[in-house]
Amino acid sequence: MEEMKKEYYNGNKQEFWKTDLDYPFILYPMNEQIRHQAEKQLGVTLPESFIDLYSKQNGGDLAYSYFMLPDEGEGWVTSFDPIHFENDDESLFTMTQYAGEEGIQGKIAVLWSDFHHWLALDYRKTTVNPSIIYIVENYEQHDIAWEYLEIAPSFDVFLTMLYRKAIIDPKTLKVTYKKR
């Protein structure tokens, strides 16, 4: 079976976010005031490339939503949560709070989660230039609830790892069955 082609993110901010879907939490792009408030609340420095993407759009669905895991498996992230300061709405802050409530330890900033998988900026050993971790629920060991996988040493490297699967043109498919 032929492997589906991967189209990697090329660094163009205009192509990073999906534009054909409504994301109900996005009201405004991130500005300097939001950045400073977020960094103060988190006690960290957000990566410049992260700031650049969020200054275009404050979270939302990703156009490039797949990446490879260290064990050669495939990971996915459908969206990045927005940065805002409302307690009753989904955001980077509320998701980070939920991670703590789920027993995920350490200083992290959650970008996305489905509550079984978590993608986060890892600030456990630094307050600048965090690595990217993928935290997965561990179903095999009862004494370890979460497994922490470093995906990339920095947000910049992580961006180069993101890809989307090429859309297949139905006209190019070969028929593999015959009429009787």
PDB file of N, CA, C and O in Angstrom, residues 78-112:
ATOM      1  N   THR A  78      -5.416  19.059  16.816  1.00  0.00           N
ATOM      2  CA  THR A  78      -6.394  19.671  15.913  1.00  0.00           C
ATOM      3  C   THR A  78      -6.375  21.185  15.949  1.00  0.00           C
ATOM      4  O   THR A  78      -6.722  21.830  14.965  1.00  0.00           O
ATOM      5  N   SER A  79      -5.976  21.743  17.098  1.00  0.00           N
ATOM      6  CA  SER A  79      -6.019  23.193  17.249  1.00  0.00           C
ATOM      7  C   SER A  79      -5.068  23.612  18.354  1.00  0.00           C
ATOM      8  O   SER A  79      -4.563  22.775  19.099  1.00  0.00           O
ATOM      9  N   PHE A  80      -4.813  24.905  18.439  1.00  0.00           N
ATOM     10  CA  PHE A  80      -4.129  25.491  19.587  1.00  0.00           C
ATOM     11  C   PHE A  80      -5.156  26.346  20.307  1.00  0.00           C
ATOM     12  O   PHE A  80      -5.915  27.088  19.672  1.00  0.00           O
ATOM     13  N   ASP A  81      -5.170  26.246  21.635  1.00  0.00           N
ATOM     14  CA  ASP A  81      -6.113  27.036  22.416  1.00  0.00           C
ATOM     15  C   ASP A  81      -5.719  28.508  22.407  1.00  0.00           C
ATOM     16  O   ASP A  81      -4.536  28.843  22.382  1.00  0.00           O
ATOM     17  N   PRO A  82      -6.704  29.395  22.452  1.00  0.00           N
ATOM     18  CA  PRO A  82      -6.421  30.829  22.457  1.00  0.00           C
ATOM     19  C   PRO A  82      -5.887  31.282  23.817  1.00  0.00           C
ATOM     20  O   PRO A  82      -5.966  30.551  24.808  1.00  0.00           O
ATOM     21  N   ILE A  83      -5.355  32.491  23.835  1.00  0.00           N
ATOM     22  CA  ILE A  83      -4.941  33.113  25.084  1.00  0.00           C
ATOM     23  C   ILE A  83      -5.929  34.221  25.388  1.00  0.00           C
ATOM     24  O   ILE A  83      -6.048  35.199  24.642  1.00  0.00           O
ATOM     25  N   HIS A  84      -6.686  34.026  26.421  1.00  0.00           N
ATOM     26  CA  HIS A  84      -7.532  35.075  26.976  1.00  0.00           C
ATOM     27  C   HIS A  84      -7.696  34.783  28.449  1.00  0.00           C
ATOM     28  O   HIS A  84      -7.241  33.757  28.941  1.00  0.00           O
ATOM     29  N   PHE A  85      -8.318  35.666  29.155  1.00  0.00           N
ATOM     30  CA  PHE A  85      -8.282  35.596  30.607  1.00  0.00           C
ATOM     31  C   PHE A  85      -9.655  35.397  31.237  1.00  0.00           C
ATOM     32  O   PHE A  85      -9.839  35.672  32.409  1.00  0.00           O
ATOM     33  N   GLU A  86     -10.596  34.872  30.469  1.00  0.00           N
ATOM     34  CA  GLU A  86     -11.920  34.547  31.002  1.00  0.00           C
ATOM     35  C   GLU A  86     -11.847  33.166  31.636  1.00  0.00           C
ATOM     36  O   GLU A  86     -11.368  32.220  31.023  1.00  0.00           O
ATOM     37  N   ASN A  87     -12.321  33.024  32.851  1.00  0.00           N
ATOM     38  CA  ASN A  87     -12.251  31.744  33.547  1.00  0.00           C
ATOM     39  C   ASN A  87     -13.278  30.731  33.065  1.00  0.00           C
ATOM     40  O   ASN A  87     -13.137  29.540  33.291  1.00  0.00           O
ATOM     41  N   ASP A  88     -14.325  31.189  32.407  1.00  0.00           N
ATOM     42  CA  ASP A  88     -15.404  30.283  32.019  1.00  0.00           C
ATOM     43  C   ASP A  88     -15.316  29.843  30.563  1.00  0.00           C
ATOM     44  O   ASP A  88     -16.280  29.354  30.006  1.00  0.00           O
ATOM     45  N   ASP A  89     -14.169  30.010  29.942  1.00  0.00           N
ATOM     46  CA  ASP A  89     -14.029  29.688  28.533  1.00  0.00           C
ATOM     47  C   ASP A  89     -12.733  28.918  28.313  1.00  0.00           C
ATOM     48  O   ASP A  89     -11.778  29.061  29.073  1.00  0.00           O
ATOM     49  N   GLU A  90     -12.690  28.099  27.288  1.00  0.00           N
ATOM     50  CA  GLU A  90     -11.511  27.305  26.981  1.00  0.00           C
ATOM     51  C   GLU A  90     -10.381  28.210  26.521  1.00  0.00           C
ATOM     52  O   GLU A  90     -10.553  29.032  25.631  1.00  0.00           O
ATOM     53  N   SER A  91      -9.223  28.060  27.147  1.00  0.00           N
ATOM     54  CA  SER A  91      -8.053  28.843  26.774  1.00  0.00           C
ATOM     55  C   SER A  91      -6.799  28.103  27.213  1.00  0.00           C
ATOM     56  O   SER A  91      -6.870  27.077  27.896  1.00  0.00           O
ATOM     57  N   LEU A  92      -5.651  28.647  26.852  1.00  0.00           N
ATOM     58  CA  LEU A  92      -4.386  28.081  27.286  1.00  0.00           C
ATOM     59  C   LEU A  92      -4.344  27.996  28.814  1.00  0.00           C
ATOM     60  O   LEU A  92      -3.853  27.023  29.371  1.00  0.00           O
ATOM     61  N   PHE A  93      -4.913  28.964  29.497  1.00  0.00           N
ATOM     62  CA  PHE A  93      -4.882  28.971  30.968  1.00  0.00           C
ATOM     63  C   PHE A  93      -5.804  27.926  31.573  1.00  0.00           C
ATOM     64  O   PHE A  93      -5.424  27.223  32.500  1.00  0.00           O
ATOM     65  N   THR A  94      -7.029  27.821  31.078  1.00  0.00           N
ATOM     66  CA  THR A  94      -7.951  26.836  31.649  1.00  0.00           C
ATOM     67  C   THR A  94      -7.481  25.422  31.353  1.00  0.00           C
ATOM     68  O   THR A  94      -7.591  24.542  32.210  1.00  0.00           O
ATOM     69  N   MET A  95      -6.930  25.188  30.160  1.00  0.00           N
ATOM     70  CA  MET A  95      -6.442  23.845  29.838  1.00  0.00           C
ATOM     71  C   MET A  95      -5.233  23.480  30.698  1.00  0.00           C
ATOM     72  O   MET A  95      -5.084  22.338  31.121  1.00  0.00           O
ATOM     73  N   THR A  96      -4.375  24.451  30.978  1.00  0.00           N
ATOM     74  CA  THR A  96      -3.228  24.200  31.848  1.00  0.00           C
ATOM     75  C   THR A  96      -3.714  23.879  33.265  1.00  0.00           C
ATOM     76  O   THR A  96      -3.180  22.988  33.930  1.00  0.00           O
ATOM     77  N   GLN A  97      -4.742  24.558  33.713  1.00  0.00           N
ATOM     78  CA  GLN A  97      -5.341  24.265  35.027  1.00  0.00           C
ATOM     79  C   GLN A  97      -5.940  22.861  35.037  1.00  0.00           C
ATOM     80  O   GLN A  97      -5.750  22.103  35.984  1.00  0.00           O
ATOM     81  N   TYR A  98      -6.649  22.481  33.973  1.00  0.00           N
ATOM     82  CA  TYR A  98      -7.223  21.136  33.882  1.00  0.00           C
ATOM     83  C   TYR A  98      -6.128  20.070  33.929  1.00  0.00           C
ATOM     84  O   TYR A  98      -6.320  19.008  34.525  1.00  0.00           O
ATOM     85  N   ALA A  99      -4.992  20.338  33.277  1.00  0.00           N
ATOM     86  CA  ALA A  99      -3.885  19.371  33.288  1.00  0.00           C
ATOM     87  C   ALA A  99      -3.449  19.087  34.723  1.00  0.00           C
ATOM     88  O   ALA A  99      -3.245  17.932  35.106  1.00  0.00           O
ATOM     89  N   GLY A 100      -3.319  20.129  35.520  1.00  0.00           N
ATOM     90  CA  GLY A 100      -2.958  19.948  36.924  1.00  0.00           C
ATOM     91  C   GLY A 100      -3.993  19.140  37.671  1.00  0.00           C
ATOM     92  O   GLY A 100      -3.653  18.274  38.488  1.00  0.00           O
ATOM     93  N   GLU A 101      -5.259  19.397  37.389  1.00  0.00           N
ATOM     94  CA  GLU A 101      -6.332  18.651  38.045  1.00  0.00           C
ATOM     95  C   GLU A 101      -6.330  17.186  37.647  1.00  0.00           C
ATOM     96  O   GLU A 101      -6.782  16.322  38.398  1.00  0.00           O
ATOM     97  N   GLU A 102      -5.808  16.883  36.460  1.00  0.00           N
ATOM     98  CA  GLU A 102      -5.723  15.499  35.983  1.00  0.00           C
ATOM     99  C   GLU A 102      -4.469  14.787  36.489  1.00  0.00           C
ATOM    100  O   GLU A 102      -4.238  13.631  36.153  1.00  0.00           O
ATOM    101  N   GLY A 103      -3.643  15.488  37.259  1.00  0.00           N
ATOM    102  CA  GLY A 103      -2.446  14.869  37.820  1.00  0.00           C
ATOM    103  C   GLY A 103      -1.203  15.046  36.983  1.00  0.00           C
ATOM    104  O   GLY A 103      -0.174  14.416  37.252  1.00  0.00           O
ATOM    105  N   ILE A 104      -1.258  15.879  35.966  1.00  0.00           N
ATOM    106  CA  ILE A 104      -0.074  16.147  35.157  1.00  0.00           C
ATOM    107  C   ILE A 104       0.783  17.141  35.926  1.00  0.00           C
ATOM    108  O   ILE A 104       0.320  18.222  36.289  1.00  0.00           O
ATOM    109  N   GLN A 105       2.026  16.740  36.187  1.00  0.00           N
ATOM    110  CA  GLN A 105       2.909  17.500  37.065  1.00  0.00           C
ATOM    111  C   GLN A 105       3.845  18.408  36.289  1.00  0.00           C
ATOM    112  O   GLN A 105       4.235  18.106  35.174  1.00  0.00           O
ATOM    113  N   GLY A 106       4.229  19.507  36.919  1.00  0.00           N
ATOM    114  CA  GLY A 106       5.263  20.374  36.382  1.00  0.00           C
ATOM    115  C   GLY A 106       4.710  21.629  35.749  1.00  0.00           C
ATOM    116  O   GLY A 106       3.519  21.770  35.489  1.00  0.00           O
ATOM    117  N   LYS A 107       5.625  22.534  35.484  1.00  0.00           N
ATOM    118  CA  LYS A 107       5.282  23.826  34.908  1.00  0.00           C
ATOM    119  C   LYS A 107       5.190  23.685  33.384  1.00  0.00           C
ATOM    120  O   LYS A 107       6.212  23.581  32.707  1.00  0.00           O
ATOM    121  N   ILE A 108       3.965  23.658  32.893  1.00  0.00           N
ATOM    122  CA  ILE A 108       3.720  23.525  31.461  1.00  0.00           C
ATOM    123  C   ILE A 108       2.668  24.551  31.046  1.00  0.00           C
ATOM    124  O   ILE A 108       1.962  25.102  31.887  1.00  0.00           O
ATOM    125  N   ALA A 109       2.594  24.792  29.751  1.00  0.00           N
ATOM    126  CA  ALA A 109       1.528  25.622  29.178  1.00  0.00           C
ATOM    127  C   ALA A 109       0.876  24.781  28.080  1.00  0.00           C
ATOM    128  O   ALA A 109       1.494  24.498  27.051  1.00  0.00           O
ATOM    129  N   VAL A 110      -0.344  24.356  28.306  1.00  0.00           N
ATOM    130  CA  VAL A 110      -1.029  23.436  27.393  1.00  0.00           C
ATOM    131  C   VAL A 110      -1.512  24.184  26.153  1.00  0.00           C
ATOM    132  O   VAL A 110      -2.227  25.175  26.239  1.00  0.00           O
ATOM    133  N   LEU A 111      -1.114  23.663  24.992  1.00  0.00           N
ATOM    134  CA  LEU A 111      -1.551  24.222  23.712  1.00  0.00           C
ATOM    135  C   LEU A 111      -2.834  23.567  23.226  1.00  0.00           C
ATOM    136  O   LEU A 111      -3.643  24.197  22.567  1.00  0.00           O
ATOM    137  N   TRP A 112      -2.979  22.272  23.525  1.00  0.00           N
ATOM    138  CA  TRP A 112      -4.133  21.497  23.054  1.00  0.00           C
ATOM    139  C   TRP A 112      -4.284  20.255  23.910  1.00  0.00           C
ATOM    140  O   TRP A 112      -3.303  19.704  24.410  1.00  0.00           O
TER     141      TRP A 112
END
